[in-house]
């Protein structure tokens, strides 16, 4: 996650998984290309290669490539968490007054510690922890993003 815009009235935090998206597209293209090449040579087993390999890549793309954008808009007093993948998008809106702070959650994994930024709401109907991204990662400045959100909320 990174800060895209930081002004007194507007803070935009964005996470777009470009690397995994490009890697999955290359994966899909390789399997589809090899499968088509085999089919054009008269080897019909290439159809399995095309459908299974390309299909697995497409399913992985839909599941793992998810853009998250969090918009804090002071003039109207709201925070909106926007999530989108290849098939659908969602928006969840809270008032700025509900947000207590942003914190960094940690999860121990096989390859080290992973992180994600979470908004904490102490009271009201939406009380609880609201992660900005659904997955933990070790890419990005999670502490810096949480610090920027807390500074913006205090300002």
mmCIF file with all atom_site columns, C-alpha atoms in Angstrom:
data_model
loop_
_atom_site.group_PDB
_atom_site.id
_atom_site.type_symbol
_atom_site.label_atom_id
_atom_site.label_alt_id
_atom_site.label_comp_id
_atom_site.label_asym_id
_atom_site.label_entity_id
_atom_site.label_seq_id
_atom_site.pdbx_PDB_ins_code
_atom_site.Cartn_x
_atom_site.Cartn_y
_atom_site.Cartn_z
_atom_site.occupancy
_atom_site.B_iso_or_equiv
_atom_site.pdbx_formal_charge
_atom_site.auth_seq_id
_atom_site.auth_comp_id
_atom_site.auth_asym_id
_atom_site.auth_atom_id
_atom_site.pdbx_PDB_model_num
ATOM 1   C CA . UNK A 1 1   ? 0.000   0.000   0.000   1.00 0.00 ? 1   UNK A CA 1
ATOM 2   C CA . UNK A 1 2   ? 1.110   3.510   -0.650  1.00 0.00 ? 2   UNK A CA 1
ATOM 3   C CA . UNK A 1 3   ? -0.132  7.049   -0.300  1.00 0.00 ? 3   UNK A CA 1
ATOM 4   C CA . UNK A 1 4   ? -1.361  8.436   -3.645  1.00 0.00 ? 4   UNK A CA 1
ATOM 5   C CA . UNK A 1 5   ? -2.715  11.799  -2.431  1.00 0.00 ? 5   UNK A CA 1
ATOM 6   C CA . UNK A 1 6   ? -2.189  13.590  0.867   1.00 0.00 ? 6   UNK A CA 1
ATOM 7   C CA . UNK A 1 7   ? -3.803  17.015  1.255   1.00 0.00 ? 7   UNK A CA 1
ATOM 8   C CA . UNK A 1 8   ? -5.630  18.521  4.246   1.00 0.00 ? 8   UNK A CA 1
ATOM 9   C CA . UNK A 1 9   ? -9.008  17.595  2.700   1.00 0.00 ? 9   UNK A CA 1
ATOM 10  C CA . UNK A 1 10  ? -8.164  14.358  0.882   1.00 0.00 ? 10  UNK A CA 1
ATOM 11  C CA . UNK A 1 11  ? -6.079  11.280  1.619   1.00 0.00 ? 11  UNK A CA 1
ATOM 12  C CA . UNK A 1 12  ? -5.969  8.407   -0.857  1.00 0.00 ? 12  UNK A CA 1
ATOM 13  C CA . UNK A 1 13  ? -4.254  5.126   -0.014  1.00 0.00 ? 13  UNK A CA 1
ATOM 14  C CA . UNK A 1 14  ? -3.905  2.684   -2.881  1.00 0.00 ? 14  UNK A CA 1
ATOM 15  C CA . UNK A 1 15  ? -2.759  -0.887  -3.416  1.00 0.00 ? 15  UNK A CA 1
ATOM 16  C CA . UNK A 1 16  ? -2.629  -2.167  -6.981  1.00 0.00 ? 16  UNK A CA 1
ATOM 17  C CA . UNK A 1 17  ? -0.902  -5.566  -7.337  1.00 0.00 ? 17  UNK A CA 1
ATOM 18  C CA . UNK A 1 18  ? 0.837   -4.897  -10.656 1.00 0.00 ? 18  UNK A CA 1
ATOM 19  C CA . UNK A 1 19  ? 3.577   -7.512  -10.261 1.00 0.00 ? 19  UNK A CA 1
ATOM 20  C CA . UNK A 1 20  ? 1.338   -10.491 -9.564  1.00 0.00 ? 20  UNK A CA 1
ATOM 21  C CA . UNK A 1 21  ? -1.106  -9.308  -12.247 1.00 0.00 ? 21  UNK A CA 1
ATOM 22  C CA . UNK A 1 22  ? 1.583   -9.151  -14.917 1.00 0.00 ? 22  UNK A CA 1
ATOM 23  C CA . UNK A 1 23  ? 3.034   -12.496 -13.819 1.00 0.00 ? 23  UNK A CA 1
ATOM 24  C CA . UNK A 1 24  ? -0.367  -14.187 -14.063 1.00 0.00 ? 24  UNK A CA 1
ATOM 25  C CA . UNK A 1 25  ? -1.052  -12.679 -17.490 1.00 0.00 ? 25  UNK A CA 1
ATOM 26  C CA . UNK A 1 26  ? 2.307   -13.992 -18.741 1.00 0.00 ? 26  UNK A CA 1
ATOM 27  C CA . UNK A 1 27  ? 1.437   -17.404 -17.239 1.00 0.00 ? 27  UNK A CA 1
ATOM 28  C CA . UNK A 1 28  ? -1.922  -17.405 -19.054 1.00 0.00 ? 28  UNK A CA 1
ATOM 29  C CA . UNK A 1 29  ? -0.375  -16.309 -22.359 1.00 0.00 ? 29  UNK A CA 1
ATOM 30  C CA . UNK A 1 30  ? 2.335   -18.986 -22.222 1.00 0.00 ? 30  UNK A CA 1
ATOM 31  C CA . UNK A 1 31  ? -0.142  -21.813 -21.605 1.00 0.00 ? 31  UNK A CA 1
ATOM 32  C CA . UNK A 1 32  ? -2.644  -20.539 -24.161 1.00 0.00 ? 32  UNK A CA 1
ATOM 33  C CA . UNK A 1 33  ? 0.127   -19.974 -26.731 1.00 0.00 ? 33  UNK A CA 1
ATOM 34  C CA . UNK A 1 34  ? 1.655   -23.419 -26.279 1.00 0.00 ? 34  UNK A CA 1
ATOM 35  C CA . UNK A 1 35  ? -1.807  -25.020 -26.343 1.00 0.00 ? 35  UNK A CA 1
ATOM 36  C CA . UNK A 1 36  ? -2.746  -23.204 -29.551 1.00 0.00 ? 36  UNK A CA 1
ATOM 37  C CA . UNK A 1 37  ? 0.595   -24.116 -31.099 1.00 0.00 ? 37  UNK A CA 1
ATOM 38  C CA . UNK A 1 38  ? 0.027   -27.793 -30.353 1.00 0.00 ? 38  UNK A CA 1
ATOM 39  C CA . UNK A 1 39  ? -3.530  -27.652 -31.700 1.00 0.00 ? 39  UNK A CA 1
ATOM 40  C CA . UNK A 1 40  ? -2.320  -26.012 -34.926 1.00 0.00 ? 40  UNK A CA 1
ATOM 41  C CA . UNK A 1 41  ? 0.196   -28.847 -35.342 1.00 0.00 ? 41  UNK A CA 1
ATOM 42  C CA . UNK A 1 42  ? -2.662  -31.334 -35.087 1.00 0.00 ? 42  UNK A CA 1
ATOM 43  C CA . UNK A 1 43  ? -1.936  -32.441 -31.519 1.00 0.00 ? 43  UNK A CA 1
ATOM 44  C CA . UNK A 1 44  ? -5.325  -32.230 -29.855 1.00 0.00 ? 44  UNK A CA 1
ATOM 45  C CA . UNK A 1 45  ? -3.862  -32.753 -26.390 1.00 0.00 ? 45  UNK A CA 1
ATOM 46  C CA . UNK A 1 46  ? -2.891  -29.100 -26.675 1.00 0.00 ? 46  UNK A CA 1
ATOM 47  C CA . UNK A 1 47  ? -6.536  -28.343 -25.917 1.00 0.00 ? 47  UNK A CA 1
ATOM 48  C CA . UNK A 1 48  ? -6.005  -29.710 -22.405 1.00 0.00 ? 48  UNK A CA 1
ATOM 49  C CA . UNK A 1 49  ? -2.927  -27.526 -22.045 1.00 0.00 ? 49  UNK A CA 1
ATOM 50  C CA . UNK A 1 50  ? -4.871  -24.489 -23.247 1.00 0.00 ? 50  UNK A CA 1
ATOM 51  C CA . UNK A 1 51  ? -7.990  -25.033 -21.120 1.00 0.00 ? 51  UNK A CA 1
ATOM 52  C CA . UNK A 1 52  ? -6.392  -26.278 -17.897 1.00 0.00 ? 52  UNK A CA 1
ATOM 53  C CA . UNK A 1 53  ? -3.309  -24.033 -17.890 1.00 0.00 ? 53  UNK A CA 1
ATOM 54  C CA . UNK A 1 54  ? -5.086  -20.949 -19.184 1.00 0.00 ? 54  UNK A CA 1
ATOM 55  C CA . UNK A 1 55  ? -8.087  -21.626 -16.969 1.00 0.00 ? 55  UNK A CA 1
ATOM 56  C CA . UNK A 1 56  ? -6.000  -22.003 -13.807 1.00 0.00 ? 56  UNK A CA 1
ATOM 57  C CA . UNK A 1 57  ? -4.216  -18.753 -14.608 1.00 0.00 ? 57  UNK A CA 1
ATOM 58  C CA . UNK A 1 58  ? -7.518  -16.976 -15.200 1.00 0.00 ? 58  UNK A CA 1
ATOM 59  C CA . UNK A 1 59  ? -8.980  -18.259 -11.923 1.00 0.00 ? 59  UNK A CA 1
ATOM 60  C CA . UNK A 1 60  ? -5.823  -17.193 -10.053 1.00 0.00 ? 60  UNK A CA 1
ATOM 61  C CA . UNK A 1 61  ? -6.030  -13.767 -11.698 1.00 0.00 ? 61  UNK A CA 1
ATOM 62  C CA . UNK A 1 62  ? -9.620  -13.273 -10.510 1.00 0.00 ? 62  UNK A CA 1
ATOM 63  C CA . UNK A 1 63  ? -8.817  -14.498 -6.981  1.00 0.00 ? 63  UNK A CA 1
ATOM 64  C CA . UNK A 1 64  ? -5.486  -12.780 -6.330  1.00 0.00 ? 64  UNK A CA 1
ATOM 65  C CA . UNK A 1 65  ? -5.430  -9.571  -8.356  1.00 0.00 ? 65  UNK A CA 1
ATOM 66  C CA . UNK A 1 66  ? -7.497  -7.204  -6.256  1.00 0.00 ? 66  UNK A CA 1
ATOM 67  C CA . UNK A 1 67  ? -7.134  -3.434  -6.210  1.00 0.00 ? 67  UNK A CA 1
ATOM 68  C CA . UNK A 1 68  ? -7.808  -1.652  -2.934  1.00 0.00 ? 68  UNK A CA 1
ATOM 69  C CA . UNK A 1 69  ? -8.273  2.090   -2.660  1.00 0.00 ? 69  UNK A CA 1
ATOM 70  C CA . UNK A 1 70  ? -9.140  3.897   0.564   1.00 0.00 ? 70  UNK A CA 1
ATOM 71  C CA . UNK A 1 71  ? -10.360 7.484   0.257   1.00 0.00 ? 71  UNK A CA 1
ATOM 72  C CA . UNK A 1 72  ? -10.568 9.808   3.268   1.00 0.00 ? 72  UNK A CA 1
ATOM 73  C CA . UNK A 1 73  ? -12.634 12.905  2.367   1.00 0.00 ? 73  UNK A CA 1
ATOM 74  C CA . UNK A 1 74  ? -12.785 15.544  5.089   1.00 0.00 ? 74  UNK A CA 1
ATOM 75  C CA . UNK A 1 75  ? -15.272 18.070  3.522   1.00 0.00 ? 75  UNK A CA 1
ATOM 76  C CA . UNK A 1 76  ? -18.090 15.505  3.579   1.00 0.00 ? 76  UNK A CA 1
ATOM 77  C CA . UNK A 1 77  ? -16.695 13.560  6.544   1.00 0.00 ? 77  UNK A CA 1
ATOM 78  C CA . UNK A 1 78  ? -16.405 10.037  5.120   1.00 0.00 ? 78  UNK A CA 1
ATOM 79  C CA . UNK A 1 79  ? -13.932 7.243   4.544   1.00 0.00 ? 79  UNK A CA 1
ATOM 80  C CA . UNK A 1 80  ? -14.577 4.810   1.716   1.00 0.00 ? 80  UNK A CA 1
ATOM 81  C CA . UNK A 1 81  ? -12.854 1.442   1.231   1.00 0.00 ? 81  UNK A CA 1
ATOM 82  C CA . UNK A 1 82  ? -13.053 0.410   -2.427  1.00 0.00 ? 82  UNK A CA 1
ATOM 83  C CA . UNK A 1 83  ? -12.127 -3.098  -3.550  1.00 0.00 ? 83  UNK A CA 1
ATOM 84  C CA . UNK A 1 84  ? -12.188 -4.383  -7.131  1.00 0.00 ? 84  UNK A CA 1
ATOM 85  C CA . UNK A 1 85  ? -11.130 -7.473  -9.022  1.00 0.00 ? 85  UNK A CA 1
ATOM 86  C CA . UNK A 1 86  ? -11.758 -8.588  -12.610 1.00 0.00 ? 86  UNK A CA 1
ATOM 87  C CA . UNK A 1 87  ? -15.384 -9.513  -11.904 1.00 0.00 ? 87  UNK A CA 1
ATOM 88  C CA . UNK A 1 88  ? -16.776 -7.151  -9.291  1.00 0.00 ? 88  UNK A CA 1
ATOM 89  C CA . UNK A 1 89  ? -16.189 -4.189  -7.044  1.00 0.00 ? 89  UNK A CA 1
ATOM 90  C CA . UNK A 1 90  ? -17.424 -3.100  -3.642  1.00 0.00 ? 90  UNK A CA 1
ATOM 91  C CA . UNK A 1 91  ? -17.510 0.084   -1.577  1.00 0.00 ? 91  UNK A CA 1
ATOM 92  C CA . UNK A 1 92  ? -17.862 0.395   2.174   1.00 0.00 ? 92  UNK A CA 1
ATOM 93  C CA . UNK A 1 93  ? -18.304 3.856   3.655   1.00 0.00 ? 93  UNK A CA 1
ATOM 94  C CA . UNK A 1 94  ? -17.778 5.011   7.238   1.00 0.00 ? 94  UNK A CA 1
ATOM 95  C CA . UNK A 1 95  ? -17.804 8.471   8.764   1.00 0.00 ? 95  UNK A CA 1
ATOM 96  C CA . UNK A 1 96  ? -14.421 9.907   9.671   1.00 0.00 ? 96  UNK A CA 1
ATOM 97  C CA . UNK A 1 97  ? -15.618 10.347  13.264  1.00 0.00 ? 97  UNK A CA 1
ATOM 98  C CA . UNK A 1 98  ? -15.994 6.558   13.592  1.00 0.00 ? 98  UNK A CA 1
ATOM 99  C CA . UNK A 1 99  ? -12.336 5.854   12.759  1.00 0.00 ? 99  UNK A CA 1
ATOM 100 C CA . UNK A 1 100 ? -10.224 5.734   15.915  1.00 0.00 ? 100 UNK A CA 1
ATOM 101 C CA . UNK A 1 101 ? -6.838  5.006   14.369  1.00 0.00 ? 101 UNK A CA 1
ATOM 102 C CA . UNK A 1 102 ? -4.908  2.934   11.868  1.00 0.00 ? 102 UNK A CA 1
ATOM 103 C CA . UNK A 1 103 ? -2.677  0.117   13.103  1.00 0.00 ? 103 UNK A CA 1
ATOM 104 C CA . UNK A 1 104 ? -0.463  -2.508  11.492  1.00 0.00 ? 104 UNK A CA 1
ATOM 105 C CA . UNK A 1 105 ? -1.411  -6.161  12.038  1.00 0.00 ? 105 UNK A CA 1
ATOM 106 C CA . UNK A 1 106 ? 1.266   -8.825  11.827  1.00 0.00 ? 106 UNK A CA 1
ATOM 107 C CA . UNK A 1 107 ? 1.129   -12.463 10.842  1.00 0.00 ? 107 UNK A CA 1
ATOM 108 C CA . UNK A 1 108 ? 4.004   -14.892 11.163  1.00 0.00 ? 108 UNK A CA 1
ATOM 109 C CA . UNK A 1 109 ? 4.551   -16.886 7.995   1.00 0.00 ? 109 UNK A CA 1
ATOM 110 C CA . UNK A 1 110 ? 7.037   -19.499 6.808   1.00 0.00 ? 110 UNK A CA 1
ATOM 111 C CA . UNK A 1 111 ? 9.116   -16.845 5.066   1.00 0.00 ? 111 UNK A CA 1
ATOM 112 C CA . UNK A 1 112 ? 8.946   -14.196 7.771   1.00 0.00 ? 112 UNK A CA 1
ATOM 113 C CA . UNK A 1 113 ? 6.511   -11.689 9.173   1.00 0.00 ? 113 UNK A CA 1
ATOM 114 C CA . UNK A 1 114 ? 3.744   -10.302 6.974   1.00 0.00 ? 114 UNK A CA 1
ATOM 115 C CA . UNK A 1 115 ? 1.770   -7.105  7.547   1.00 0.00 ? 115 UNK A CA 1
ATOM 116 C CA . UNK A 1 116 ? -1.441  -5.279  6.671   1.00 0.00 ? 116 UNK A CA 1
ATOM 117 C CA . UNK A 1 117 ? -2.946  -1.930  7.652   1.00 0.00 ? 117 UNK A CA 1
ATOM 118 C CA . UNK A 1 118 ? -6.191  -2.011  9.655   1.00 0.00 ? 118 UNK A CA 1
ATOM 119 C CA . UNK A 1 119 ? -8.619  0.761   10.579  1.00 0.00 ? 119 UNK A CA 1
ATOM 120 C CA . UNK A 1 120 ? -9.931  0.488   14.118  1.00 0.00 ? 120 UNK A CA 1
ATOM 121 C CA . UNK A 1 121 ? -13.449 1.596   14.994  1.00 0.00 ? 121 UNK A CA 1
ATOM 122 C CA . UNK A 1 122 ? -14.051 1.605   18.747  1.00 0.00 ? 122 UNK A CA 1
ATOM 123 C CA . UNK A 1 123 ? -17.824 2.200   18.885  1.00 0.00 ? 123 UNK A CA 1
ATOM 124 C CA . UNK A 1 124 ? -21.005 2.082   16.847  1.00 0.00 ? 124 UNK A CA 1
ATOM 125 C CA . UNK A 1 125 ? -22.508 -0.380  14.427  1.00 0.00 ? 125 UNK A CA 1
ATOM 126 C CA . UNK A 1 126 ? -19.199 -0.875  12.587  1.00 0.00 ? 126 UNK A CA 1
ATOM 127 C CA . UNK A 1 127 ? -17.085 -1.391  15.729  1.00 0.00 ? 127 UNK A CA 1
ATOM 128 C CA . UNK A 1 128 ? -14.092 -3.614  15.171  1.00 0.00 ? 128 UNK A CA 1
ATOM 129 C CA . UNK A 1 129 ? -11.026 -3.921  12.981  1.00 0.00 ? 129 UNK A CA 1
ATOM 130 C CA . UNK A 1 130 ? -11.401 -3.239  9.259   1.00 0.00 ? 130 UNK A CA 1
ATOM 131 C CA . UNK A 1 131 ? -8.408  -4.372  7.179   1.00 0.00 ? 131 UNK A CA 1
ATOM 132 C CA . UNK A 1 132 ? -7.608  -2.207  4.184   1.00 0.00 ? 132 UNK A CA 1
ATOM 133 C CA . UNK A 1 133 ? -6.293  -5.197  2.251   1.00 0.00 ? 133 UNK A CA 1
ATOM 134 C CA . UNK A 1 134 ? -7.549  -8.720  2.795   1.00 0.00 ? 134 UNK A CA 1
ATOM 135 C CA . UNK A 1 135 ? -4.107  -10.309 2.425   1.00 0.00 ? 135 UNK A CA 1
ATOM 136 C CA . UNK A 1 136 ? -0.975  -9.816  4.482   1.00 0.00 ? 136 UNK A CA 1
ATOM 137 C CA . UNK A 1 137 ? 2.226   -8.901  2.631   1.00 0.00 ? 137 UNK A CA 1
ATOM 138 C CA . UNK A 1 138 ? 5.799   -7.842  3.185   1.00 0.00 ? 138 UNK A CA 1
ATOM 139 C CA . UNK A 1 139 ? 5.780   -5.421  0.233   1.00 0.00 ? 139 UNK A CA 1
ATOM 140 C CA . UNK A 1 140 ? 5.242   -1.729  0.918   1.00 0.00 ? 140 UNK A CA 1
ATOM 141 C CA . UNK A 1 141 ? 5.558   0.670   3.816   1.00 0.00 ? 141 UNK A CA 1
ATOM 142 C CA . UNK A 1 142 ? 2.738   -0.495  6.077   1.00 0.00 ? 142 UNK A CA 1
ATOM 143 C CA . UNK A 1 143 ? 3.935   1.438   9.117   1.00 0.00 ? 143 UNK A CA 1
ATOM 144 C CA . UNK A 1 144 ? 4.381   4.591   7.043   1.00 0.00 ? 144 UNK A CA 1
ATOM 145 C CA . UNK A 1 145 ? 0.855   4.264   5.632   1.00 0.00 ? 145 UNK A CA 1
ATOM 146 C CA . UNK A 1 146 ? -0.645  3.749   9.111   1.00 0.00 ? 146 UNK A CA 1
ATOM 147 C CA . UNK A 1 147 ? 1.345   6.740   10.396  1.00 0.00 ? 147 UNK A CA 1
ATOM 148 C CA . UNK A 1 148 ? 0.152   8.923   7.478   1.00 0.00 ? 148 UNK A CA 1
ATOM 149 C CA . UNK A 1 149 ? -3.472  7.924   8.104   1.00 0.00 ? 149 UNK A CA 1
ATOM 150 C CA . UNK A 1 150 ? -3.180  8.701   11.831  1.00 0.00 ? 150 UNK A CA 1
ATOM 151 C CA . UNK A 1 151 ? -1.541  12.069  11.100  1.00 0.00 ? 151 UNK A CA 1
ATOM 152 C CA . UNK A 1 152 ? -4.277  12.928  8.586   1.00 0.00 ? 152 UNK A CA 1
ATOM 153 C CA . UNK A 1 153 ? -7.023  11.924  11.038  1.00 0.00 ? 153 UNK A CA 1
ATOM 154 C CA . UNK A 1 154 ? -5.439  14.085  13.753  1.00 0.00 ? 154 UNK A CA 1
ATOM 155 C CA . UNK A 1 155 ? -5.075  17.080  11.395  1.00 0.00 ? 155 UNK A CA 1
#
